[in-house]
Amino acid sequence: MLLLGIDIGTSSVKVSVVDAATQKAVATAQYPDEESPITALHPGWAEQSPDMWWQQAQQAISKCNTSGKYNPQDIAAIGIAYQMHGLVLVDKDQKLLRDSIIWCDSRAVEIGQQAFDAIGHEECLSHLLNSPGNFTASKLAWVKQNEPGIYDRIDKIMLPGDYIAMKLSGEITTSISALSEGVFFDFINNSLSKDIINHYGFSESLFPRVQDVFSTHGGVLPSIAQQLGLKAGIPIAYKAGDQPNNALSLNVLNPGEVAATAGTSGVIYGVSDQLTYDPQSRVNTFAHVNYTQQQKSLGVLLCINGTGSLYRWTKNLFGSSVSYTQMNEQASKAPLGSDGLRILPFGNGAERMLNNELVGVHFHNIDLNLHTPAHISRAVQEGIACAFRYGVDIMRENGMSPKIIRAGKANLFLSDLFAQTFVNATGIPVELYNNDGSVGAALGAGIGAGIFSSPAEAFNKMERIQVIEPTSANFHPVYQEWKALLQKQLKN
């Protein structure tokens, strides 16, 4: 029995077809090969077209199908993972009203802060587990204030994965996990947040039907099935944001377990059974994929917006002929500490862990007679590792002290230097797995469709491929200097 997983990323869409019996991918495809564009109409803004995601998803599925490694008619269920916090708006005919305001867009920071002050900090934190901040609810409020003609035509609001599920099935659903990532959910009252609804003046009719993450979110339409070579009616049986899905992909489901990723953004995601929150909302708490009203399973998320995006920017600076593998090899030839070169990696929107400040990327101590591309590549990796350490310390302040972190051997963790620097910076060992978000989404669909009896069964064949322990290399002085530069920048 085969399962299809679709991962709607910021840079591209990736799909995998997974054999449920082996839990392994029989085919994987990505589209496009180059990073997708982000539209920035003003500084701090970031938008993408949901129709672009849909076209890319179809192209990636077609690429998988043409591999000849399986019969598309044997696919029994579909799972979807997606970039979190994006706002998608459709009218009563399910037509898009505007491009999506995506996760790294900063335009609604002030709106969210005003809501935080008006509703009350303690009320927001105890019920929402977050400040309204720059999340989906505040982005919707921005549309209401600035684009009233569009707002008045909204029939339903969605997150990116909901839109792809709608295009496949014609149905629009959401989940508690999705509502919480938009900061629409009241954890105390187990309902849509009256505080948010009333403060922003939203109608509850804008919100889709709420279902469990692991449930049928519609069946594939006959016309779409014919186009994609699938069986009509197969269920979309799982939808989750990319970071909860990454945690699921690493079998991170129980209190105290922690996952990490270093793709376009960098994330530490720890599971808790407590309704916990950071008083400054620098880390954020959402309902995990296995959250129920009976079993409180929360994901505590630290996000650094500009990790892989900074490495991509650096690659483009060096020229298209330079590969990431070559950059990693170069970086390994530079010494620990990059001969004094320090980089603050914060150039992709407002950083929640820095109290929603727009800090930007900063290069410090460049010596034109000393520093080479190897130094820059290493300093970028060290700067990102320092940002992770800064965030882990915030998580420790909030009672989460990881003993080990699980990550997929992908993106920046493909660099042995970065993986070791991350471990030395945080002081926490890392277990690496051959996990993949699209594979995780496929296995999630197997859970939702009842092919697996539980998440534990869906991931019981997961194999650890490497453990990285801290070494004797003294990274502490590098981090302390980096932290001092950041604190100076935050004061300016």
CSV table of C-alpha atoms in Angstrom, one decimal, residues 212-427:
chain,number,residue,atom,x,y,z
A,212,ASP,CA,-8.4,16.3,14.0
A,213,VAL,CA,-5.1,16.5,12.3
A,214,PHE,CA,-5.2,12.7,11.6
A,215,SER,CA,-8.6,12.5,9.9
A,216,THR,CA,-10.2,12.8,6.4
A,217,HIS,CA,-10.0,16.3,5.2
A,218,GLY,CA,-11.7,15.5,1.9
A,219,GLY,CA,-11.4,13.1,-1.0
A,220,VAL,CA,-9.6,13.7,-4.3
A,221,LEU,CA,-12.0,15.1,-6.9
A,222,PRO,CA,-12.5,12.9,-10.0
A,223,SER,CA,-11.2,15.7,-12.3
A,224,ILE,CA,-8.1,16.1,-10.2
A,225,ALA,CA,-7.6,12.4,-9.9
A,226,GLN,CA,-7.7,11.9,-13.6
A,227,GLN,CA,-5.2,14.8,-14.1
A,228,LEU,CA,-2.7,13.4,-11.6
A,229,GLY,CA,-3.2,9.7,-12.3
A,230,LEU,CA,-4.7,9.0,-8.9
A,231,LYS,CA,-7.8,7.1,-7.8
A,232,ALA,CA,-10.8,9.4,-7.3
A,233,GLY,CA,-11.9,9.8,-3.7
A,234,ILE,CA,-8.7,8.8,-1.9
A,235,PRO,CA,-8.6,10.7,1.4
A,236,ILE,CA,-6.4,13.7,2.3
A,237,ALA,CA,-5.9,12.1,5.8
A,238,TYR,CA,-3.4,14.4,7.4
A,239,LYS,CA,-2.5,18.2,7.4
A,240,ALA,CA,0.1,19.8,9.6
A,241,GLY,CA,2.5,22.8,9.7
A,242,ASP,CA,6.1,22.0,8.6
A,243,GLN,CA,7.6,22.1,12.1
A,244,PRO,CA,5.0,19.9,13.8
A,245,ASN,CA,5.3,17.6,10.8
A,246,ASN,CA,9.1,17.6,11.1
A,247,ALA,CA,8.8,16.6,14.7
A,248,LEU,CA,6.4,13.8,13.7
A,249,SER,CA,8.8,12.7,11.0
A,250,LEU,CA,11.5,12.3,13.8
A,251,ASN,CA,9.0,10.5,16.1
A,252,VAL,CA,9.1,13.5,18.5
A,253,LEU,CA,5.8,13.1,20.2
A,254,ASN,CA,6.3,12.8,23.9
A,255,PRO,CA,7.1,15.4,26.6
A,256,GLY,CA,10.8,16.3,26.7
A,257,GLU,CA,11.6,15.1,23.1
A,258,VAL,CA,13.1,17.8,20.9
A,259,ALA,CA,13.5,18.2,17.1
A,260,ALA,CA,15.5,20.7,15.1
A,261,THR,CA,15.7,21.8,11.5
A,262,ALA,CA,17.9,24.2,9.6
A,263,GLY,CA,16.2,24.8,6.2
A,264,THR,CA,15.0,28.2,5.0
A,265,SER,CA,14.5,29.0,8.7
A,266,GLY,CA,16.0,27.4,11.7
A,267,VAL,CA,13.8,25.8,14.4
A,268,ILE,CA,14.1,24.0,17.7
A,269,TYR,CA,10.8,22.3,18.5
A,270,GLY,CA,10.2,20.7,21.9
A,271,VAL,CA,7.2,18.7,23.1
A,272,SER,CA,5.5,19.6,26.5
A,273,ASP,CA,2.4,18.4,28.3
A,274,GLN,CA,2.1,21.8,30.0
A,275,LEU,CA,0.2,24.9,28.9
A,276,THR,CA,3.5,26.8,28.9
A,277,TYR,CA,4.4,30.2,27.5
A,278,ASP,CA,7.3,32.6,27.4
A,279,PRO,CA,6.4,35.9,29.2
A,280,GLN,CA,8.0,37.8,26.3
A,281,SER,CA,6.6,35.5,23.6
A,282,ARG,CA,10.1,34.9,22.2
A,283,VAL,CA,9.3,31.2,21.8
A,284,ASN,CA,5.8,30.1,20.9
A,285,THR,CA,3.6,27.3,22.0
A,286,PHE,CA,1.2,25.6,19.6
A,287,ALA,CA,-1.0,22.4,19.7
A,288,HIS,CA,1.2,19.5,18.4
A,289,VAL,CA,-0.1,17.0,15.8
A,290,ASN,CA,-1.3,14.6,18.6
A,291,TYR,CA,-3.0,17.3,20.7
A,292,THR,CA,-6.4,16.4,22.0
A,293,GLN,CA,-8.5,18.0,24.7
A,294,GLN,CA,-7.9,14.9,26.8
A,295,GLN,CA,-4.1,14.7,26.1
A,296,LYS,CA,-2.4,18.1,26.1
A,297,SER,CA,0.5,17.8,23.7
A,298,LEU,CA,2.1,21.1,22.9
A,299,GLY,CA,5.0,22.1,20.6
A,300,VAL,CA,7.2,24.8,22.0
A,301,LEU,CA,8.8,26.4,18.9
A,302,LEU,CA,11.9,28.6,18.6
A,303,CYS,CA,12.3,30.1,15.1
A,304,ILE,CA,15.2,31.8,13.5
A,305,ASN,CA,13.9,33.3,10.2
A,306,GLY,CA,17.1,33.4,8.2
A,307,THR,CA,19.3,30.3,8.4
A,308,GLY,CA,19.2,28.5,5.0
A,309,SER,CA,18.1,31.7,3.4
A,310,LEU,CA,21.3,33.4,4.6
A,311,TYR,CA,23.4,30.5,3.3
A,312,ARG,CA,21.5,30.7,-0.1
A,313,TRP,CA,22.2,34.5,-0.2
A,314,THR,CA,25.9,33.8,0.5
A,315,LYS,CA,26.0,31.2,-2.3
A,316,ASN,CA,24.5,33.6,-4.7
A,317,LEU,CA,27.1,36.2,-3.7
A,318,PHE,CA,29.9,33.7,-4.6
A,319,GLY,CA,28.3,33.0,-8.0
A,320,SER,CA,26.1,30.3,-9.4
A,321,SER,CA,29.0,28.0,-10.1
A,322,VAL,CA,29.7,27.4,-6.4
A,323,SER,CA,27.7,24.5,-4.9
A,324,TYR,CA,26.7,24.1,-1.2
A,325,THR,CA,29.0,21.1,-1.0
A,326,GLN,CA,31.9,23.3,-2.2
A,327,MET,CA,31.0,26.0,0.4
A,328,ASN,CA,30.9,23.4,3.1
A,329,GLU,CA,34.3,22.2,2.1
A,330,GLN,CA,35.7,25.7,2.0
A,331,ALA,CA,34.3,26.5,5.4
A,332,SER,CA,36.0,23.5,6.9
A,333,LYS,CA,39.4,24.9,5.9
A,334,ALA,CA,38.9,28.1,7.9
A,335,PRO,CA,39.8,28.0,11.6
A,336,LEU,CA,37.4,27.9,14.5
A,337,GLY,CA,36.2,31.5,15.0
A,338,SER,CA,36.8,32.4,11.4
A,339,ASP,CA,39.8,34.6,12.4
A,340,GLY,CA,37.5,37.0,14.2
A,341,LEU,CA,34.7,37.4,11.5
A,342,ARG,CA,31.3,37.4,13.1
A,343,ILE,CA,27.9,37.4,11.4
A,344,LEU,CA,24.4,38.1,12.8
A,345,PRO,CA,22.0,36.0,10.7
A,346,PHE,CA,18.8,38.0,11.1
A,347,GLY,CA,17.8,39.4,7.7
A,348,ASN,CA,14.5,37.6,6.9
A,349,GLY,CA,11.9,39.6,8.7
A,350,ALA,CA,11.0,40.4,12.3
A,351,GLU,CA,12.6,37.8,14.7
A,352,ARG,CA,10.2,36.6,17.4
A,353,MET,CA,13.0,35.5,19.6
A,354,LEU,CA,14.4,39.1,19.5
A,355,ASN,CA,11.0,40.6,20.5
A,356,ASN,CA,10.0,41.0,16.9
A,357,GLU,CA,12.8,43.4,16.1
A,358,LEU,CA,14.0,43.8,12.5
A,359,VAL,CA,17.7,43.4,13.2
A,360,GLY,CA,19.0,42.5,9.7
A,361,VAL,CA,22.2,40.6,8.8
A,362,HIS,CA,25.5,42.2,10.0
A,363,PHE,CA,29.1,41.3,9.2
A,364,HIS,CA,31.5,42.4,11.9
A,365,ASN,CA,35.3,42.7,11.9
A,366,ILE,CA,35.9,42.1,8.1
A,367,ASP,CA,39.7,42.2,7.4
A,368,LEU,CA,40.2,42.8,3.6
A,369,ASN,CA,43.7,41.4,3.8
A,370,LEU,CA,42.7,38.3,5.7
A,371,HIS,CA,39.2,37.0,5.2
A,372,THR,CA,38.4,34.8,2.2
A,373,PRO,CA,35.2,33.1,1.0
A,374,ALA,CA,36.2,30.1,3.3
A,375,HIS,CA,36.0,32.5,6.3
A,376,ILE,CA,32.7,33.9,5.2
A,377,SER,CA,31.2,30.4,4.7
A,378,ARG,CA,32.4,29.3,8.1
A,379,ALA,CA,31.3,32.6,9.8
A,380,VAL,CA,27.8,32.2,8.4
A,381,GLN,CA,27.6,28.7,9.8
A,382,GLU,CA,29.0,29.8,13.2
A,383,GLY,CA,26.6,32.8,13.3
A,384,ILE,CA,23.6,30.5,12.7
A,385,ALA,CA,24.9,28.1,15.3
A,386,CYS,CA,25.2,31.0,17.8
A,387,ALA,CA,21.6,32.1,17.0
A,388,PHE,CA,20.5,28.6,17.8
A,389,ARG,CA,22.4,28.7,21.1
A,390,TYR,CA,20.8,32.0,22.0
A,391,GLY,CA,17.4,30.5,21.4
A,392,VAL,CA,18.1,27.3,23.3
A,393,ASP,CA,19.0,29.5,26.3
A,394,ILE,CA,15.6,31.1,26.0
A,395,MET,CA,13.9,27.7,26.0
A,396,ARG,CA,16.0,26.8,29.1
A,397,GLU,CA,14.6,29.9,30.8
A,398,ASN,CA,11.2,28.5,30.1
A,399,GLY,CA,11.9,25.1,31.7
A,400,MET,CA,12.8,23.1,28.6
A,401,SER,CA,16.3,21.6,28.9
A,402,PRO,CA,16.9,19.2,26.0
A,403,LYS,CA,19.2,16.3,26.7
A,404,ILE,CA,19.4,15.3,23.0
A,405,ILE,CA,18.1,16.8,19.8
A,406,ARG,CA,16.9,14.8,16.8
A,407,ALA,CA,17.3,16.3,13.3
A,408,GLY,CA,17.2,15.1,9.7
A,409,LYS,CA,20.4,14.9,7.8
A,410,ALA,CA,19.3,17.6,5.4
A,411,ASN,CA,19.8,21.3,4.5
A,412,LEU,CA,22.5,22.8,6.8
A,413,PHE,CA,22.8,19.5,8.7
A,414,LEU,CA,24.3,18.1,5.6
A,415,SER,CA,27.4,20.1,6.6
A,416,ASP,CA,29.5,18.1,9.0
A,417,LEU,CA,31.1,21.4,10.2
A,418,PHE,CA,27.7,23.0,10.9
A,419,ALA,CA,26.4,19.9,12.7
A,420,GLN,CA,29.4,19.8,15.0
A,421,THR,CA,29.4,23.6,15.5
A,422,PHE,CA,25.7,23.4,16.4
A,423,VAL,CA,26.5,20.7,19.0
A,424,ASN,CA,29.5,22.6,20.4
A,425,ALA,CA,27.5,25.9,20.6
A,426,THR,CA,24.5,24.4,22.3
A,427,GLY,CA,26.3,21.7,24.3
